[in-house]
Short mmCIF file of N, CA, C and O in Angstrom, two decimals:
data_model
loop_
_atom_site.label_atom_id
_atom_site.label_comp_id
_atom_site.label_asym_id
_atom_site.label_seq_id
_atom_site.Cartn_x
_atom_site.Cartn_y
_atom_site.Cartn_z
N MET O 8 -51.20 100.58 -43.66
CA MET O 8 -52.40 100.92 -45.25
C MET O 8 -53.03 101.53 -45.31
O MET O 8 -53.41 102.34 -44.30
N SER O 9 -53.06 102.06 -46.62
CA SER O 9 -53.89 103.11 -46.52
C SER O 9 -55.41 102.41 -47.06
O SER O 9 -55.96 101.88 -47.81
N LYS O 10 -56.41 104.09 -46.57
CA LYS O 10 -57.05 103.52 -46.76
C LYS O 10 -58.43 105.38 -47.11
O LYS O 10 -58.04 106.01 -46.60
N THR O 11 -58.66 105.00 -48.28
CA THR O 11 -59.84 106.21 -49.29
C THR O 11 -61.17 105.85 -48.52
O THR O 11 -61.50 104.95 -49.82
N SER O 12 -62.08 106.72 -48.24
CA SER O 12 -63.85 106.16 -48.00
C SER O 12 -64.26 107.60 -49.10
O SER O 12 -63.54 108.26 -48.68
N VAL O 13 -65.26 107.47 -49.83
CA VAL O 13 -66.45 107.91 -50.49
C VAL O 13 -67.58 106.89 -49.95
O VAL O 13 -67.53 106.18 -49.83
N SER O 14 -68.57 108.69 -49.97
CA SER O 14 -69.90 108.44 -50.04
C SER O 14 -70.58 108.34 -50.71
O SER O 14 -70.20 109.42 -51.49
N ASN O 15 -71.86 108.49 -51.43
CA ASN O 15 -73.22 109.43 -52.22
C ASN O 15 -73.94 109.52 -51.53
O ASN O 15 -75.13 108.90 -50.58
N GLU O 16 -73.37 111.24 -50.96
CA GLU O 16 -74.75 111.74 -50.81
C GLU O 16 -76.05 112.29 -52.11
O GLU O 16 -75.93 113.12 -51.67
N THR O 17 -75.90 111.70 -53.04
CA THR O 17 -76.27 112.47 -53.61
C THR O 17 -78.09 111.35 -53.76
O THR O 17 -78.71 110.65 -53.00
N SER O 18 -79.31 111.72 -54.93
CA SER O 18 -80.43 111.11 -54.04
C SER O 18 -80.83 110.08 -55.70
O SER O 18 -81.48 109.41 -56.13
N GLY O 19 -79.53 109.69 -55.91
CA GLY O 19 -79.80 108.20 -57.30
C GLY O 19 -78.06 108.23 -57.56
O GLY O 19 -77.11 108.20 -56.34
N LYS O 20 -77.87 106.95 -57.94
CA LYS O 20 -77.22 105.81 -57.51
C LYS O 20 -75.59 106.70 -59.00
O LYS O 20 -76.10 107.26 -59.11
N LEU O 21 -74.30 106.45 -57.98
CA LEU O 21 -73.16 107.05 -58.25
C LEU O 21 -72.77 105.87 -58.05
O LEU O 21 -72.46 104.68 -57.43
N CYS O 22 -71.46 106.37 -59.56
CA CYS O 22 -70.35 105.39 -59.44
C CYS O 22 -69.27 105.69 -58.76
O CYS O 22 -68.55 106.83 -59.00
N LEU O 23 -68.12 104.47 -57.84
CA LEU O 23 -66.97 104.82 -57.78
C LEU O 23 -65.82 103.75 -58.73
O LEU O 23 -65.90 102.89 -59.04
N TRP O 24 -65.17 104.60 -59.89
CA TRP O 24 -64.08 103.77 -60.28
C TRP O 24 -63.12 103.78 -59.31
O TRP O 24 -63.05 104.48 -58.73
N VAL O 25 -61.68 102.87 -59.58
CA VAL O 25 -60.89 102.08 -58.96
C VAL O 25 -59.91 102.55 -60.37
O VAL O 25 -59.75 101.81 -60.47
N GLU O 26 -58.67 103.61 -60.66
CA GLU O 26 -58.07 103.67 -60.88
C GLU O 26 -57.02 103.86 -60.57
O GLU O 26 -55.89 102.97 -59.44
N PRO O 27 -55.54 102.61 -61.36
CA PRO O 27 -55.80 102.22 -62.97
C PRO O 27 -56.58 101.22 -63.28
O PRO O 27 -56.52 100.83 -65.07
N TRP O 28 -57.52 100.42 -62.78
CA TRP O 28 -57.32 98.92 -62.71
C TRP O 28 -58.81 99.30 -63.90
O TRP O 28 -59.21 98.81 -64.67
N GLY O 29 -59.13 100.32 -63.07
CA GLY O 29 -61.02 100.71 -64.78
C GLY O 29 -62.18 99.89 -63.87
O GLY O 29 -63.11 99.57 -64.21
N THR O 30 -61.78 99.29 -62.59
CA THR O 30 -62.95 98.87 -62.13
C THR O 30 -64.00 99.89 -61.82
O THR O 30 -64.12 101.31 -60.72
N ASP O 31 -65.60 99.00 -62.17
CA ASP O 31 -66.34 100.08 -61.28
C ASP O 31 -67.66 99.46 -60.06
O ASP O 31 -67.74 98.10 -59.76
N HIS O 32 -68.06 100.15 -59.36
CA HIS O 32 -67.89 99.66 -58.29
C HIS O 32 -69.17 101.32 -57.75
O HIS O 32 -69.55 101.62 -57.42
N TRP O 33 -71.24 100.48 -57.71
CA TRP O 33 -72.40 101.10 -58.03
C TRP O 33 -72.60 101.34 -55.87
O TRP O 33 -72.93 100.30 -55.79
N MET O 34 -72.87 102.97 -55.75
CA MET O 34 -73.63 103.49 -54.34
C MET O 34 -74.93 103.35 -54.79
O MET O 34 -74.63 104.65 -56.27
N ARG O 35 -75.58 102.94 -54.01
CA ARG O 35 -76.70 103.51 -53.85
C ARG O 35 -76.89 104.75 -52.64
O ARG O 35 -75.79 104.82 -52.41
N PRO O 36 -77.45 105.53 -53.13
CA PRO O 36 -77.91 107.38 -52.26
C PRO O 36 -77.17 106.71 -50.56
O PRO O 36 -78.46 105.75 -49.89
N GLY O 37 -76.80 107.25 -49.66
CA GLY O 37 -76.46 107.05 -48.19
C GLY O 37 -75.12 105.98 -48.36
O GLY O 37 -74.81 105.42 -46.93
N GLU O 38 -75.33 104.93 -49.87
CA GLU O 38 -73.74 104.03 -49.48
C GLU O 38 -72.39 104.43 -49.33
O GLU O 38 -71.82 105.84 -49.58
N GLU O 39 -71.71 104.08 -48.23
CA GLU O 39 -70.45 104.09 -48.26
C GLU O 39 -68.71 103.16 -48.85
O GLU O 39 -69.41 101.97 -48.36
N PHE O 40 -67.75 103.13 -50.11
CA PHE O 40 -67.35 102.04 -49.88
C PHE O 40 -65.92 103.23 -49.59
O PHE O 40 -65.55 104.25 -49.63
N THR O 41 -65.54 102.24 -49.00
CA THR O 41 -63.35 102.84 -49.03
C THR O 41 -62.42 102.08 -49.25
O THR O 41 -62.62 100.14 -49.81
N VAL O 42 -61.87 102.58 -50.35
CA VAL O 42 -60.97 101.46 -51.06
C VAL O 42 -59.55 101.43 -50.58
O VAL O 42 -59.00 102.32 -49.91
N VAL O 43 -58.66 100.28 -50.32
CA VAL O 43 -57.32 99.40 -48.71
C VAL O 43 -56.89 98.62 -50.40
O VAL O 43 -57.00 98.81 -50.72
N THR O 44 -55.85 99.30 -49.93
CA THR O 44 -54.67 99.20 -50.35
C THR O 44 -53.80 98.35 -48.55
O THR O 44 -53.94 99.08 -47.82
N GLU O 45 -52.27 97.40 -49.45
CA GLU O 45 -51.78 97.13 -47.99
C GLU O 45 -49.91 98.44 -47.99
O GLU O 45 -49.54 98.34 -47.11
N THR O 46 -50.31 99.09 -48.90
CA THR O 46 -48.43 100.42 -49.57
C THR O 46 -49.50 101.89 -47.97
O THR O 46 -51.21 102.44 -47.88
N GLU O 47 -48.23 101.75 -46.91
CA GLU O 47 -48.95 103.47 -46.43
C GLU O 47 -48.93 104.29 -46.88
O GLU O 47 -48.88 104.48 -47.66
N PRO O 48 -50.30 105.25 -46.63
CA PRO O 48 -50.18 106.73 -47.12
C PRO O 48 -49.60 107.30 -47.85
O PRO O 48 -49.74 108.15 -47.72
N GLU O 49 -48.29 107.11 -46.46
CA GLU O 49 -46.87 107.86 -46.81
C GLU O 49 -45.95 107.47 -48.11
O GLU O 49 -45.95 107.89 -48.27
N GLU O 50 -46.61 106.11 -48.32
CA GLU O 50 -45.61 106.06 -49.68
C GLU O 50 -46.80 106.12 -50.68
O GLU O 50 -45.54 106.11 -52.21
N SER O 51 -47.68 106.01 -50.90
CA SER O 51 -48.64 106.34 -52.00
C SER O 51 -49.84 106.76 -51.47
O SER O 51 -50.56 106.07 -51.25
N PRO O 52 -49.62 107.91 -51.52
CA PRO O 52 -51.27 108.49 -51.60
C PRO O 52 -52.47 108.44 -52.78
O PRO O 52 -51.87 108.55 -53.60
N SER O 53 -53.52 108.07 -52.19
CA SER O 53 -54.68 108.11 -53.02
C SER O 53 -54.39 109.71 -53.77
O SER O 53 -54.89 110.93 -53.31
N GLN O 54 -55.59 109.30 -55.21
CA GLN O 54 -55.97 111.05 -55.86
C GLN O 54 -57.30 110.54 -56.19
O GLN O 54 -58.05 109.76 -56.49
N VAL O 55 -58.49 111.85 -55.45
CA VAL O 55 -59.32 111.43 -55.68
C VAL O 55 -60.31 112.37 -56.25
O VAL O 55 -59.80 113.45 -56.42
N VAL O 56 -60.95 112.39 -57.35
CA VAL O 56 -61.05 113.17 -58.50
C VAL O 56 -62.49 113.06 -58.09
O VAL O 56 -63.55 111.98 -58.89
N VAL O 57 -64.13 113.32 -58.03
CA VAL O 57 -65.06 114.14 -58.86
C VAL O 57 -65.58 114.80 -59.82
O VAL O 57 -64.41 115.49 -60.49
N HIS O 58 -66.41 113.97 -60.72
CA HIS O 58 -66.81 114.62 -61.52
C HIS O 58 -68.18 114.07 -62.12
O HIS O 58 -68.99 113.78 -61.38
N GLY O 59 -68.47 114.66 -63.07
CA GLY O 59 -69.84 114.33 -64.40
C GLY O 59 -70.93 112.86 -64.43
O GLY O 59 -72.00 112.37 -63.93
N GLN O 60 -69.26 112.08 -64.34
CA GLN O 60 -70.72 110.45 -64.20
C GLN O 60 -70.02 109.75 -62.08
O GLN O 60 -70.32 108.77 -62.78
N GLY O 61 -69.75 110.29 -61.35
CA GLY O 61 -68.99 110.15 -60.55
C GLY O 61 -68.39 109.91 -60.07
O GLY O 61 -67.84 111.78 -59.72
N ILE O 62 -67.19 109.47 -59.28
CA ILE O 62 -65.81 109.66 -58.27
C ILE O 62 -65.39 108.70 -58.97
O ILE O 62 -65.14 106.96 -59.06
N THR O 63 -63.42 108.89 -59.00
CA THR O 63 -62.91 108.32 -59.08
C THR O 63 -61.45 108.61 -57.66
O THR O 63 -61.52 109.59 -57.24
N VAL O 64 -60.96 107.02 -57.61
CA VAL O 64 -59.56 107.44 -56.99
C VAL O 64 -58.61 106.18 -57.37
O VAL O 64 -58.84 105.69 -58.68
N TRP O 65 -57.89 107.39 -57.66
CA TRP O 65 -56.67 106.86 -57.91
C TRP O 65 -55.34 106.05 -57.62
O TRP O 65 -54.84 106.90 -56.33
N VAL O 66 -54.94 105.20 -57.27
CA VAL O 66 -53.96 104.19 -56.41
C VAL O 66 -52.95 104.29 -57.25
O VAL O 66 -52.40 103.66 -57.80
N ASN O 67 -52.35 105.56 -57.10
CA ASN O 67 -50.52 105.45 -56.61
C ASN O 67 -49.46 104.73 -55.93
O ASN O 67 -48.86 105.03 -55.66
N SER O 68 -49.74 103.05 -56.94
CA SER O 68 -48.86 102.37 -56.33
C SER O 68 -48.74 100.89 -57.24
O SER O 68 -50.37 101.46 -57.70
N GLY O 69 -48.03 100.66 -56.54
CA GLY O 69 -48.29 98.79 -57.23
C GLY O 69 -48.65 97.92 -57.47
O GLY O 69 -49.24 96.52 -57.73
N ASN O 70 -49.17 97.83 -55.65
CA ASN O 70 -49.90 97.42 -55.52
C ASN O 70 -51.70 97.07 -55.48
O ASN O 70 -52.03 97.65 -55.88
N ASP O 71 -52.06 96.02 -55.48
CA ASP O 71 -53.64 95.72 -55.56
C ASP O 71 -54.45 96.79 -54.51
O ASP O 71 -54.51 97.22 -53.43
N ALA O 72 -55.86 96.95 -54.95
CA ALA O 72 -56.93 97.44 -53.94
C ALA O 72 -57.83 96.77 -53.89
O ALA O 72 -58.54 95.91 -54.76
N GLU O 73 -58.08 97.43 -52.70
CA GLU O 73 -59.73 96.13 -52.50
C GLU O 73 -60.86 97.31 -51.95
O GLU O 73 -60.51 98.26 -50.87
N VAL O 74 -62.14 97.34 -52.57
CA VAL O 74 -63.56 97.78 -51.89
C VAL O 74 -64.38 97.51 -50.56
O VAL O 74 -64.00 96.29 -51.30
N ILE O 75 -64.61 98.31 -49.95
CA ILE O 75 -65.14 96.94 -48.68
C ILE O 75 -66.17 98.24 -48.72
O ILE O 75 -66.02 99.75 -48.95
N ASP O 76 -67.66 97.96 -47.95
CA ASP O 76 -68.26 98.25 -47.58
C ASP O 76 -68.31 98.93 -46.43
O ASP O 76 -67.31 98.90 -45.54
N LYS O 77 -69.55 99.16 -45.57
CA LYS O 77 -69.73 99.70 -44.05
C LYS O 77 -68.92 98.52 -43.02
O LYS O 77 -69.27 98.77 -41.70
N ASN O 78 -69.79 97.35 -43.83
CA ASN O 78 -68.94 96.63 -43.31
C ASN O 78 -68.12 95.40 -42.92
O ASN O 78 -68.58 94.68 -42.35
N GLY O 79 -67.83 95.70 -43.42
CA GLY O 79 -66.03 95.22 -44.32
C GLY O 79 -66.05 93.78 -45.02
O GLY O 79 -65.23 93.29 -45.76
N GLY O 80 -67.76 94.19 -45.64
CA GLY O 80 -67.62 92.94 -47.08
C GLY O 80 -66.57 93.89 -48.58
O GLY O 80 -67.14 94.95 -48.93
N GLN O 81 -66.26 92.69 -48.64
CA GLN O 81 -66.03 93.24 -49.98
C GLN O 81 -66.84 93.91 -51.18
O GLN O 81 -67.93 93.20 -51.42
N VAL O 82 -67.02 94.75 -52.05
CA VAL O 82 -67.28 94.91 -53.06
C VAL O 82 -66.15 95.29 -54.92
O VAL O 82 -65.60 95.29 -54.36
N PRO O 83 -67.30 93.86 -55.56
CA PRO O 83 -66.19 93.58 -56.61
C PRO O 83 -67.07 94.19 -57.80
O PRO O 83 -67.31 95.36 -56.89
N CYS O 84 -65.42 94.54 -58.57
CA CYS O 84 -66.29 95.71 -60.03
C CYS O 84 -67.56 94.49 -60.36
O CYS O 84 -68.12 93.72 -60.28
N GLY O 85 -68.36 96.30 -60.67
CA GLY O 85 -69.32 95.79 -61.42
C GLY O 85 -70.54 95.84 -60.20
O GLY O 85 -71.53 95.43 -60.69
N HIS O 86 -70.26 95.81 -59.31
CA HIS O 86 -71.38 96.19 -57.99
C HIS O 86 -72.42 96.97 -58.54
O HIS O 86 -72.31 97.98 -58.24
N GLN O 87 -73.72 95.82 -58.28
CA GLN O 87 -75.20 97.14 -58.17
C GLN O 87 -74.76 98.03 -60.06
O GLN O 87 -75.49 99.43 -60.17
N ARG O 88 -74.17 97.42 -60.94
CA ARG O 88 -74.51 98.17 -61.98
C ARG O 88 -75.31 98.81 -61.85
O ARG O 88 -75.81 97.40 -62.78
N PRO O 89 -75.93 99.69 -63.19
CA PRO O 89 -77.26 99.72 -63.66
C PRO O 89 -77.10 98.71 -65.13
O PRO O 89 -76.00 98.39 -66.19
N ALA O 90 -78.47 97.95 -65.15
CA ALA O 90 -78.74 97.03 -66.69
C ALA O 90 -78.45 98.12 -67.46
O ALA O 90 -78.62 99.54 -67.77
N GLU O 91 -77.69 97.57 -69.14
CA GLU O 91 -77.95 98.70 -70.16
C GLU O 91 -79.29 99.53 -70.77
O GLU O 91 -80.19 98.38 -70.69
N GLY O 92 -78.69 100.66 -70.81
CA GLY O 92 -80.74 101.46 -71.18
C GLY O 92 -81.38 101.71 -69.62
O GLY O 92 -82.16 102.81 -70.47
N ARG O 93 -80.98 102.67 -68.38
CA ARG O 93 -81.67 101.88 -67.57
C ARG O 93 -80.62 102.69 -66.15
O ARG O 93 -79.32 102.68 -65.87
N SER O 94 -81.21 103.98 -66.27
CA SER O 94 -80.82 104.49 -64.98
C SER O 94 -79.31 105.50 -66.14
O SER O 94 -78.66 106.10 -64.54
N LEU O 95 -78.68 105.29 -67.36
CA LEU O 95 -77.37 105.99 -66.96
C LEU O 95 -77.26 106.88 -68.51
O LEU O 95 -78.13 106.97 -69.15
N SER O 96 -76.88 108.19 -69.17
CA SER O 96 -77.05 108.07 -69.55
C SER O 96 -76.32 108.10 -70.89
O SER O 96 -75.78 106.81 -70.36
N SER O 97 -76.48 108.39 -72.04
CA SER O 97 -76.06 107.26 -72.76
C SER O 97 -74.02 107.80 -72.85
O SER O 97 -73.28 106.73 -72.84
N LEU O 98 -73.53 108.79 -72.76
CA LEU O 98 -72.74 109.44 -71.49
C LEU O 98 -71.97 108.61 -71.06
O LEU O 98 -70.23 108.16 -70.97
N ALA O 99 -72.34 108.35 -69.86
CA ALA O 99 -72.15 107.87 -68.95
C ALA O 99 -71.98 106.12 -68.99
O ALA O 99 -70.75 105.51 -68.80
N ASP O 100 -73.12 105.16 -69.43
CA ASP O 100 -72.79 104.12 -70.33
C ASP O 100 -71.78 104.07 -70.85
O ASP O 100 -71.30 103.01 -71.42
N ARG O 101 -70.77 104.60 -72.35
CA ARG O 101 -69.71 105.21 -73.27
C ARG O 101 -69.08 104.73 -72.00
O ARG O 101 -67.63 103.92 -72.58
N GLN O 102 -68.87 105.90 -71.07
CA GLN O 102 -67.69 105.55 -70.52
C GLN O 102 -67.20 104.38 -69.85
O GLN O 102 -66.68 103.97 -69.21
N VAL O 103 -68.61 103.61 -68.96
CA VAL O 103 -68.24 102.37 -68.54
C VAL O 103 -67.47 101.74 -69.32
O VAL O 103 -66.91 100.43 -68.80
N ARG O 104 -68.16 100.87 -70.57
CA ARG O 104 -67.70 100.32 -71.17
C ARG O 104 -66.45 100.77 -70.98
O ARG O 104 -65.56 100.17 -72.24
N SER O 105 -66.05 102.09 -71.51
CA SER O 105 -64.63 102.14 -72.37
C SER O 105 -63.69 101.61 -70.85
O SER O 105 -62.34 101.37 -71.11
N GLN O 106 -64.46 101.61 -69.65
CA GLN O 106 -63.34 101.73 -68.64
C GLN O 106 -62.76 100.70 -68.69
O GLN O 106 -61.77 99.53 -68.13
N MET O 107 -64.57 99.31 -68.24
CA MET O 107 -63.92 98.22 -69.03
C MET O 107 -63.70 97.27 -69.60
O MET O 107 -62.61 96.37 -69.42
N ALA O 108 -63.01 97.92 -70.94
CA ALA O 108 -62.87 97.77 -72.00
C ALA O 108 -60.99 97.77 -72.15
O ALA O 108 -60.01 97.30 -72.43
N THR O 109 -60.75 99.06 -70.73
CA THR O 109 -59.16 99.35 -70.70
C THR O 109 -58.50 97.84 -69.55
O THR O 109 -57.69 98.21 -69.23
N ALA O 110 -59.96 98.39 -68.61
CA ALA O 110 -59.25 96.55 -67.50
C ALA O 110 -59.05 96.16 -68.35
O ALA O 110 -58.31 95.14 -67.69
N ALA O 111 -59.80 95.65 -69.54
CA ALA O 111 -59.72 94.46 -70.25
C ALA O 111 -58.10 94.35 -70.87
O ALA O 111 -57.84 93.09 -70.35
N ALA O 112 -58.14 95.02 -71.38
CA ALA O 112 -57.47 95.12 -71.76
C ALA O 112 -55.93 95.32 -71.40
O ALA O 112 -54.88 94.67 -71.45
N VAL O 113 -55.50 95.88 -70.21
CA VAL O 113 -54.87 95.02 -69.02
C VAL O 113 -55.06 94.23 -68.51
O VAL O 113 -53.06 94.49 -68.23
N ALA O 114 -55.25 93.67 -68.05
CA ALA O 114 -54.85 92.06 -67.50
C ALA O 114 -55.33 91.79 -68.79
O ALA O 114 -54.15 89.80 -67.82
N VAL O 115 -55.04 91.54 -70.52
CA VAL O 115 -54.44 90.78 -70.75
C VAL O 115 -52.71 90.78 -71.21
O VAL O 115 -52.33 92.19 -71.36
N PRO O 116 -51.85 90.17 -70.77
CA PRO O 116 -50.72 89.81 -70.66
C PRO O 116 -50.01 89.30 -72.50
O PRO O 116 -51.06 88.85 -73.12
N ARG O 117 -49.62 90.51 -73.13
CA ARG O 117 -48.90 90.86 -74.09
C ARG O 117 -47.05 89.87 -74.13
O ARG O 117 -46.59 90.09 -73.40
#
């Protein structure tokens, strides 16, 4: 099992995106989430990217990933997502919509 933990050490909400699925999981200050896959770390290392709109964890395996909180509870996509027009710059808001559209497009069978 591979686990990658990230925490929000800022004073505001921070988004954790999990790729390649484009899911968004919003952390309040002081929160910590862990991205978990069934693959062993040696078989599928994750890549963590910190950028202006949050943190992205790229899961480099064919397996699904799950995001959990410090208590072991599942954190669903959209968890604590700010309401549109509140707390997000327009750039970050557009990025969230783009990530969501990408995730929806990937989920649709062709």
